[in-house]
């Protein structure tokens, strides 16, 4: 699918989707396909991106099934939000994976066919270890499944999502999950109540691939199990969850960005019940006993970080929103 601007018509579907954090992440080793075998507990947090999707194009042709077989794709991003353009944009990549399932092909040079316009409004930090790009990809799958009339079930979308990226299947489902394999094999986990966090972002992003390469050079697989995290989630015990937070990508990310280790210590010194790197970083996550303590913690550390967000978890999954 090519990129192009066009005159516009058609309904707009909007999907609001939360970011995720890893409460536990253990690396079991390197797989034959080069990815790392993981055991991880993922949970959505109340930091949301909004993606809207609509059909535009030559008047009268947008809604005709025959003319929709070939489709242009346009992704609108907001200046300054740092959303990648072109092939690096995961929302667009998701559209290209779903397209063939809906009988939609790239237009092969024709320019008078309908256009699917995706518009991404980001709040989840870009390349921050919170699945920001993966959330947009999942929102794109959910929105286009309806806009294009594909009628795939959430399970079918979840299968397809693994082709777009390792975190995308979880983002399609949301909630709280134990993930294995590349991170794409999911089992829902019981979580009682809500937990209160601050999410502290860095100005400079960190490449997931670079963090895993550093892990290859410096770290070894472990057999640590997520039992303590799962128990704390079941028991609605923020203190126990704080003590159990665990991420084996920390040594690799902290080697690439030594200031992150100090920043994590700063969160603990400021009274967090626990702190951990989110995914492959550089976002750091700190847990507080309740919403008011999270606000206090955010106030105490705001100076140290680019942006500090007060959030709660779990935050559900993708939802259609009214416009
Ligand atoms: O799957 P995704 O495109 O999100 O992964 C980005 C990069 O992170 C991969 O290219 C790979 O280097 C690394 N990765 C990994 N093992 C995983 C997930 C990601 O090595 N389980």
CSV table of C-alpha atoms and ligand atoms in Angstrom, one decimal:
chain,number,residue,atom,x,y,z
A,1,UNK,CA,0.0,0.0,0.0
A,2,UNK,CA,1.4,3.4,-1.0
A,3,UNK,CA,1.1,6.7,0.8
A,4,UNK,CA,-1.0,9.5,-0.6
A,5,UNK,CA,-3.2,12.4,0.4
A,6,UNK,CA,-6.8,12.5,-0.8
A,7,UNK,CA,-10.2,14.1,-0.4
A,8,UNK,CA,-12.0,12.5,2.4
A,9,UNK,CA,-15.3,10.9,3.4
A,10,UNK,CA,-16.5,7.9,5.4
A,11,UNK,CA,-16.9,7.0,9.1
A,12,UNK,CA,-14.2,7.3,11.6
A,13,UNK,CA,-13.5,4.5,14.1
A,14,UNK,CA,-11.4,5.4,17.1
A,15,UNK,CA,-9.7,2.9,19.4
A,16,UNK,CA,-8.2,3.9,22.8
A,17,UNK,CA,-5.4,1.5,23.8
A,18,UNK,CA,-3.3,1.3,27.0
A,19,UNK,CA,0.5,0.9,27.3
A,20,UNK,CA,2.0,-2.1,29.2
A,21,UNK,CA,4.6,-2.7,31.8
A,22,UNK,CA,6.5,-5.9,32.6
A,23,UNK,CA,6.2,-6.7,36.3
A,24,UNK,CA,8.5,-9.7,35.8
A,25,UNK,CA,10.8,-10.6,32.9
A,26,UNK,CA,13.2,-13.5,32.9
A,27,UNK,CA,15.3,-14.4,29.9
A,28,UNK,CA,15.6,-18.2,29.4
A,29,UNK,CA,18.1,-18.1,26.5
A,30,UNK,CA,18.4,-17.4,22.8
A,31,UNK,CA,16.2,-19.2,20.3
A,32,UNK,CA,17.1,-20.6,16.9
A,33,UNK,CA,15.3,-17.7,15.3
A,34,UNK,CA,17.5,-15.2,17.2
A,35,UNK,CA,14.7,-14.0,19.5
A,36,UNK,CA,15.0,-14.6,23.2
A,37,UNK,CA,12.9,-17.1,25.1
A,38,UNK,CA,11.1,-15.2,27.9
A,39,UNK,CA,8.9,-15.7,30.9
A,40,UNK,CA,7.2,-12.4,31.6
A,41,UNK,CA,4.2,-11.0,33.4
A,42,UNK,CA,2.7,-8.1,31.5
A,43,UNK,CA,0.0,-5.7,32.7
A,44,UNK,CA,-1.7,-2.7,31.0
A,45,UNK,CA,-1.4,0.7,32.7
A,46,UNK,CA,-3.6,3.8,32.3
A,47,UNK,CA,-1.5,5.6,29.8
A,48,UNK,CA,-3.3,5.6,26.5
A,49,UNK,CA,-2.7,6.1,22.8
A,50,UNK,CA,-5.7,6.9,20.6
A,51,UNK,CA,-5.8,5.6,17.0
A,52,UNK,CA,-8.5,6.5,14.5
A,53,UNK,CA,-9.1,4.9,11.2
A,54,UNK,CA,-11.3,6.0,8.3
A,55,UNK,CA,-11.8,5.3,4.6
A,56,UNK,CA,-11.3,8.2,2.2
A,57,UNK,CA,-11.0,8.6,-1.5
A,58,UNK,CA,-12.8,9.1,-4.8
A,59,UNK,CA,-16.5,10.0,-4.0
A,60,UNK,CA,-18.8,7.0,-4.4
A,61,UNK,CA,-16.1,4.5,-4.6
A,62,UNK,CA,-15.1,4.2,-1.0
A,63,UNK,CA,-17.9,1.9,0.0
A,64,UNK,CA,-18.0,-0.3,-3.1
A,65,UNK,CA,-16.5,-3.7,-2.2
A,66,UNK,CA,-14.9,-4.1,-5.6
A,67,UNK,CA,-13.0,-0.8,-5.5
A,68,UNK,CA,-11.9,-1.6,-2.0
A,69,UNK,CA,-9.8,-4.5,-3.0
A,70,UNK,CA,-6.9,-2.2,-3.8
A,71,UNK,CA,-6.2,0.3,-1.0
A,72,UNK,CA,-3.7,3.1,-0.4
A,73,UNK,CA,-2.6,3.6,3.2
A,74,UNK,CA,-1.8,6.9,4.8
A,75,UNK,CA,-0.6,7.3,8.4
A,76,UNK,CA,-1.0,10.7,10.0
A,77,UNK,CA,1.3,11.5,12.9
A,78,UNK,CA,1.6,14.6,15.1
A,79,UNK,CA,4.8,16.7,14.9
A,80,UNK,CA,6.9,16.4,18.0
A,81,UNK,CA,5.4,13.1,19.2
A,82,UNK,CA,8.2,11.1,17.7
A,83,UNK,CA,6.1,8.5,16.0
A,84,UNK,CA,8.1,6.7,13.3
A,85,UNK,CA,7.1,7.2,9.7
A,86,UNK,CA,7.1,4.6,6.8
A,87,UNK,CA,8.0,1.0,7.4
A,88,UNK,CA,9.1,1.6,11.0
A,89,UNK,CA,5.5,2.6,11.9
A,90,UNK,CA,3.9,-0.5,13.5
A,91,UNK,CA,0.3,0.7,12.9
A,92,UNK,CA,1.0,0.7,9.2
A,93,UNK,CA,2.8,-2.7,9.4
A,94,UNK,CA,-0.2,-4.2,11.1
A,95,UNK,CA,-2.5,-2.9,8.3
A,96,UNK,CA,-0.2,-4.6,5.8
A,97,UNK,CA,-0.4,-7.9,7.7
A,98,UNK,CA,-4.2,-7.7,8.0
A,99,UNK,CA,-4.9,-6.4,4.5
A,100,UNK,CA,-4.5,-9.8,2.7
A,101,UNK,CA,-6.9,-11.4,5.2
A,102,UNK,CA,-9.5,-8.9,4.0
A,103,UNK,CA,-8.7,-9.5,0.3
A,104,UNK,CA,-7.0,-6.0,0.2
A,105,UNK,CA,-3.9,-5.6,-2.0
A,106,UNK,CA,-1.4,-2.8,-2.5
A,107,UNK,CA,-2.6,-0.6,-5.4
A,108,UNK,CA,0.3,-1.4,-7.8
A,109,UNK,CA,0.8,2.2,-9.0
A,110,UNK,CA,-2.9,3.1,-9.4
A,111,UNK,CA,-3.7,6.3,-7.5
A,112,UNK,CA,-7.5,6.6,-7.8
A,113,UNK,CA,-8.3,3.9,-5.3
A,114,UNK,CA,-9.7,4.4,-1.8
A,115,UNK,CA,-7.3,5.3,1.0
A,116,UNK,CA,-7.3,4.0,4.6
A,117,UNK,CA,-6.2,6.9,6.8
A,118,UNK,CA,-4.8,6.1,10.2
A,119,UNK,CA,-4.3,8.9,12.7
A,120,UNK,CA,-2.2,8.2,15.8
A,121,UNK,CA,-2.3,10.5,18.9
A,122,UNK,CA,0.4,9.3,21.3
A,123,UNK,CA,0.7,9.5,25.0
A,124,UNK,CA,2.6,6.3,25.6
A,125,UNK,CA,6.4,7.0,25.5
A,126,UNK,CA,8.0,6.2,22.1
A,127,UNK,CA,10.6,3.4,22.3
A,128,UNK,CA,10.3,3.5,26.0
A,129,UNK,CA,9.7,-0.1,26.9
A,130,UNK,CA,6.0,0.3,27.3
A,131,UNK,CA,4.9,-1.2,24.0
A,132,UNK,CA,4.0,2.2,22.5
A,133,UNK,CA,4.4,1.1,18.9
A,134,UNK,CA,2.9,-2.4,19.7
A,135,UNK,CA,-0.1,-0.7,21.2
A,136,UNK,CA,-0.6,1.3,18.0
A,137,UNK,CA,-0.3,-1.9,16.0
A,138,UNK,CA,-2.9,-3.6,18.1
A,139,UNK,CA,-5.2,-0.7,17.9
A,140,UNK,CA,-4.7,-0.7,14.1
A,141,UNK,CA,-5.7,-4.4,13.9
A,142,UNK,CA,-8.8,-3.9,16.1
A,143,UNK,CA,-9.9,-0.8,14.2
A,144,UNK,CA,-9.3,-2.1,10.7
A,145,UNK,CA,-10.8,-5.5,11.5
A,146,UNK,CA,-14.1,-3.6,11.9
A,147,UNK,CA,-13.5,-0.9,9.2
A,148,UNK,CA,-12.6,-3.4,6.6
A,149,UNK,CA,-15.3,-5.9,7.7
A,150,UNK,CA,-12.8,-8.7,8.3
A,151,UNK,CA,-14.7,-10.2,11.2
A,152,UNK,CA,-11.7,-11.9,12.8
A,153,UNK,CA,-12.2,-12.9,16.4
A,154,UNK,CA,-9.9,-11.5,19.1
A,155,UNK,CA,-8.1,-14.9,19.1
A,156,UNK,CA,-7.5,-14.7,15.4
A,157,UNK,CA,-6.3,-11.1,15.7
A,158,UNK,CA,-4.0,-12.2,18.5
A,159,UNK,CA,-2.4,-14.9,16.2
A,160,UNK,CA,-1.9,-12.3,13.4
A,161,UNK,CA,-0.5,-9.8,15.9
A,162,UNK,CA,2.6,-12.0,16.5
A,163,UNK,CA,3.6,-11.4,12.9
A,164,UNK,CA,3.8,-7.7,13.6
A,165,UNK,CA,5.8,-7.8,16.9
A,166,UNK,CA,6.4,-9.7,20.1
A,167,UNK,CA,4.3,-7.4,22.3
A,168,UNK,CA,1.4,-6.9,19.9
A,169,UNK,CA,-0.6,-10.1,20.9
A,170,UNK,CA,-0.7,-8.9,24.5
A,171,UNK,CA,-1.8,-5.4,23.5
A,172,UNK,CA,-4.7,-6.9,21.5
A,173,UNK,CA,-5.9,-8.7,24.7
A,174,UNK,CA,-4.8,-6.3,27.5
A,175,UNK,CA,-5.4,-6.9,31.2
A,176,UNK,CA,-2.8,-9.0,33.0
A,177,UNK,CA,-1.0,-12.0,31.4
A,178,UNK,CA,1.8,-14.5,31.8
A,179,UNK,CA,3.7,-14.6,28.5
A,180,UNK,CA,6.2,-17.2,27.3
A,181,UNK,CA,8.0,-17.9,24.0
A,182,UNK,CA,9.0,-14.6,22.3
A,183,UNK,CA,6.4,-13.0,24.6
A,184,UNK,CA,3.5,-14.1,22.3
A,185,UNK,CA,2.2,-17.1,24.1
A,186,UNK,CA,-0.3,-15.7,26.6
A,187,UNK,CA,-2.2,-17.0,29.6
A,188,UNK,CA,-4.5,-14.6,31.5
A,189,UNK,CA,-3.5,-14.0,35.2
A,190,UNK,CA,-5.8,-13.2,38.1
A,191,UNK,CA,-5.3,-9.7,39.4
A,192,UNK,CA,-7.4,-8.3,42.2
A,193,UNK,CA,-7.9,-4.6,42.7
A,194,UNK,CA,-5.8,-1.9,41.3
A,195,UNK,CA,-2.1,-0.9,41.7
A,196,UNK,CA,-0.7,2.6,41.7
A,197,UNK,CA,2.5,3.5,39.8
A,198,UNK,CA,4.6,6.3,38.6
A,199,UNK,CA,6.0,5.9,35.1
A,200,UNK,CA,9.2,8.0,34.6
A,201,UNK,CA,10.4,8.5,31.1
A,202,UNK,CA,13.8,9.5,29.6
A,203,UNK,CA,14.4,12.0,26.8
A,204,UNK,CA,16.5,9.5,24.9
A,205,UNK,CA,14.9,6.3,23.7
A,206,UNK,CA,16.6,2.9,23.8
A,207,UNK,CA,16.6,0.3,21.1
A,208,UNK,CA,15.0,-3.0,22.2
A,209,UNK,CA,17.3,-4.9,19.8
A,210,UNK,CA,20.4,-3.2,21.2
A,211,UNK,CA,19.4,-4.1,24.8
A,212,UNK,CA,19.0,-7.8,23.8
A,213,UNK,CA,22.4,-7.7,22.0
A,214,UNK,CA,23.9,-6.4,25.2
A,215,UNK,CA,22.2,-9.1,27.2
A,216,UNK,CA,23.8,-11.7,24.8
A,217,UNK,CA,27.2,-10.2,25.6
A,218,UNK,CA,26.9,-9.8,29.4
A,219,UNK,CA,24.2,-12.0,30.9
A,220,UNK,CA,23.2,-15.6,31.2
A,221,UNK,CA,19.8,-17.3,31.3
A,222,UNK,CA,18.1,-17.8,34.7
A,223,UNK,CA,15.4,-20.1,36.1
A,224,UNK,CA,13.8,-17.4,38.3
A,225,UNK,CA,10.0,-18.0,38.4
A,226,UNK,CA,7.3,-15.3,38.7
A,227,UNK,CA,5.5,-16.9,41.6
A,228,UNK,CA,6.0,-14.0,44.0
A,229,UNK,CA,4.6,-11.5,41.4
A,230,UNK,CA,1.6,-13.7,40.6
A,231,UNK,CA,0.9,-14.2,44.4
A,232,UNK,CA,1.1,-10.4,45.0
A,233,UNK,CA,-1.4,-9.7,42.1
A,234,UNK,CA,-3.8,-12.3,43.5
A,235,UNK,CA,-3.5,-10.9,47.0
A,236,UNK,CA,-3.8,-7.2,46.0
A,237,UNK,CA,-0.6,-6.6,47.9
A,238,UNK,CA,1.3,-3.6,46.6
A,239,UNK,CA,4.2,-4.0,49.1
A,240,UNK,CA,4.8,-7.6,48.1
A,241,UNK,CA,4.5,-6.7,44.4
A,242,UNK,CA,7.1,-3.9,44.9
A,243,UNK,CA,9.5,-6.4,46.5
A,244,UNK,CA,8.9,-9.0,43.7
A,245,UNK,CA,9.4,-6.7,40.6
A,246,UNK,CA,12.1,-8.3,38.5
A,247,UNK,CA,13.5,-7.6,35.1
A,248,UNK,CA,16.6,-9.4,33.7
A,249,UNK,CA,17.1,-6.8,31.0
A,250,UNK,CA,18.1,-4.3,33.6
A,251,UNK,CA,21.9,-5.2,33.6
A,252,UNK,CA,22.0,-4.8,29.8
A,253,UNK,CA,20.0,-1.6,29.7
A,254,UNK,CA,21.9,-0.1,32.7
A,255,UNK,CA,25.2,-0.9,31.0
A,256,UNK,CA,24.1,1.0,27.9
A,257,UNK,CA,22.7,3.9,30.1
A,258,UNK,CA,24.4,3.9,33.5
A,259,UNK,CA,22.3,6.9,34.7
A,260,UNK,CA,19.2,4.6,34.7
A,261,UNK,CA,20.6,2.6,37.6
A,262,UNK,CA,21.0,5.8,39.6
A,263,UNK,CA,17.5,6.9,38.6
A,264,UNK,CA,16.1,3.6,39.8
A,265,UNK,CA,17.8,4.0,43.2
A,266,UNK,CA,16.5,7.6,43.3
A,267,UNK,CA,12.9,6.2,43.0
A,268,UNK,CA,13.5,3.8,45.9
A,269,UNK,CA,15.1,6.5,48.0
A,270,UNK,CA,12.1,8.7,47.4
A,271,UNK,CA,9.9,6.0,49.1
A,272,UNK,CA,8.7,3.7,46.2
A,273,UNK,CA,7.6,0.3,47.4
A,274,UNK,CA,9.6,-1.1,44.5
A,275,UNK,CA,11.1,0.1,41.2
A,276,UNK,CA,12.0,-1.7,37.9
A,277,UNK,CA,12.9,-1.0,34.3
A,278,UNK,CA,9.9,-1.3,32.1
A,279,UNK,CA,10.5,-3.9,29.3
A,280,UNK,CA,13.8,-3.0,27.6
A,281,UNK,CA,13.6,0.5,28.9
A,282,UNK,CA,14.5,3.3,29.3
A,283,UNK,CA,11.2,4.0,31.1
A,284,UNK,CA,11.3,3.2,34.8
A,285,UNK,CA,8.4,2.1,36.9
A,286,UNK,CA,7.8,2.7,40.6
A,287,UNK,CA,5.0,1.3,42.7
A,288,UNK,CA,3.2,3.2,45.6
A,289,UNK,CA,0.7,2.1,48.2
A,290,UNK,CA,-2.2,4.2,46.9
A,291,UNK,CA,-3.1,7.0,44.5
A,292,UNK,CA,-2.1,9.8,47.0
A,293,UNK,CA,1.3,8.2,47.7
A,294,UNK,CA,1.9,7.9,43.9
A,295,UNK,CA,1.2,11.6,43.5
A,296,UNK,CA,3.6,12.4,46.3
A,297,UNK,CA,6.3,10.2,44.8
A,298,UNK,CA,5.8,11.8,41.4
A,299,UNK,CA,6.2,15.2,43.0
A,300,UNK,CA,9.4,14.1,44.8
A,301,UNK,CA,11.2,12.8,41.6
A,302,UNK,CA,9.7,15.0,38.9
A,303,UNK,CA,12.9,17.1,38.5
A,304,UNK,CA,15.0,14.0,37.7
A,305,UNK,CA,13.0,12.8,34.7
A,306,UNK,CA,11.8,14.0,31.3
A,307,UNK,CA,8.2,13.2,32.2
A,308,UNK,CA,6.6,11.6,35.2
A,309,UNK,CA,3.1,10.1,34.8
A,310,UNK,CA,0.9,8.8,37.7
A,311,UNK,CA,-1.0,5.7,36.5
A,312,UNK,CA,-2.9,2.7,37.7
A,313,UNK,CA,-3.0,-0.9,36.6
A,314,UNK,CA,-4.5,-3.0,35.2
A,315,UNK,CA,-6.1,-0.9,32.5
A,316,UNK,CA,-8.1,-3.3,30.4
A,317,UNK,CA,-7.5,-3.6,26.6
A,318,UNK,CA,-8.3,-1.8,23.4
A,319,UNK,CA,-11.7,-0.1,23.4
A,320,UNK,CA,-13.7,1.6,20.7
A,321,UNK,CA,-14.3,5.2,21.8
A,322,UNK,CA,-16.9,7.7,20.7
A,323,UNK,CA,-15.9,10.7,18.5
B,1,LIG,O1,9.3,-8.5,18.1
B,1,LIG,P1,9.8,-7.1,18.1
B,1,LIG,O2,9.9,-6.5,16.7
B,1,LIG,O3,9.1,-6.2,19.1
B,1,LIG,O4,11.3,-7.2,18.7
B,1,LIG,C1,12.2,-6.2,18.6
B,1,LIG,C2,13.6,-6.7,18.8
B,1,LIG,O5,13.8,-7.2,20.1
B,1,LIG,C3,13.9,-8.0,17.9
B,1,LIG,O6,14.4,-7.7,16.7
B,1,LIG,C4,14.9,-8.7,18.8
B,1,LIG,O7,16.2,-8.2,18.6
B,1,LIG,C5,14.5,-8.4,20.2
B,1,LIG,N1,13.7,-9.4,20.9
B,1,LIG,C6,14.2,-10.6,21.3
B,1,LIG,N2,13.5,-11.5,21.9
B,1,LIG,C7,12.2,-11.3,22.2
B,1,LIG,C8,11.6,-10.1,21.8
B,1,LIG,C9,12.4,-9.1,21.2
B,1,LIG,O8,15.4,-10.8,21.0
B,1,LIG,N3,11.5,-12.2,22.9
